[in-house]
Amino acid sequence: MSVSYMTHPLIKHKITLLRKCSTGTGEFRKLIEEIAMMMGYEALADLPTADIEVRTPIERTMQPVINGKKPAVVPILRAGLGMVNGILALVPSAKVGHIGIFRDPETHLPQVYYGKLPEAISERQIVVLDPMLATGGTAVAAVDFIKEQGGKNIKFMSVLAAPEGVSVLMKKHPDIQLYVGCLDRCLNDDAYICPGVGDAGDRIFGTL
Ligand code: URA
């Protein structure tokens, strides 16, 4: 699996703003969306193109457009929802699937309680969205589910990641491409990313 860490100063700047306790819900939501858009620009750099003929005011010419099945964006509920509009700003025609995962109280294993993916998923570029890659358990369960449904070309986008999560996802799914906004130091005893942003879902939806 290849891991790309974002180096663009604008992404770094916006991630710093996300971290601040004083960043309120509206600003947090906007920042997550903007960061997702900038990361999406990088993650979708290999979308296939095909030339079509267009007529400019000067002449006819063959020029590239995005080709093939529309990409599928798949947020992991609930925090991943905050990243969707950022990607749709780049590719408005992308399809959107959803995956909901909970931790089984007895086995402590992540279980998919809701999953709906666009049709012909095996032919689409899939971008899974979760702003926080913490233990990696949820990410692995989401990618397992997508592969069971036939998904092949999978990218995973996280704004922040803990080294533990990157390593778990890399070991379980070495074939996917991971895009990380910033690699943080570690997880704390409650599995929060440090220094992190706190609970990303609560901060996006104002449910603190
Ligand atoms: N999920 C979050 O929202 N924040 C973390 O730090 C880890 C997981």
Tab-separated table of C-alpha atoms and ligand atoms in Angstrom, residues 132 134 191-193 198-201, ligand 1:
chain	number	residue	atom	x	y	z
A	132	MET	CA	-9.822	10.252	11.597
A	134	ALA	CA	-7.268	6.088	14.674
A	191	ALA	CA	-8.139	5.780	21.277
A	192	TYR	CA	-8.186	9.505	20.475
A	193	ILE	CA	-5.526	10.809	18.123
A	198	GLY	CA	-10.979	15.658	19.529
A	199	ASP	CA	-14.149	13.928	18.326
A	200	ALA	CA	-14.400	14.899	14.668
A	201	GLY	CA	-18.059	13.828	14.337
B	1	URA	N1	-12.296	9.571	16.145
B	1	URA	C1	-12.312	10.898	16.377
B	1	URA	O1	-13.287	11.567	16.098
B	1	URA	N2	-11.216	11.470	16.935
B	1	URA	C2	-10.127	10.759	17.274
B	1	URA	O2	-9.173	11.348	17.775
B	1	URA	C3	-10.128	9.384	17.025
B	1	URA	C4	-11.229	8.803	16.455
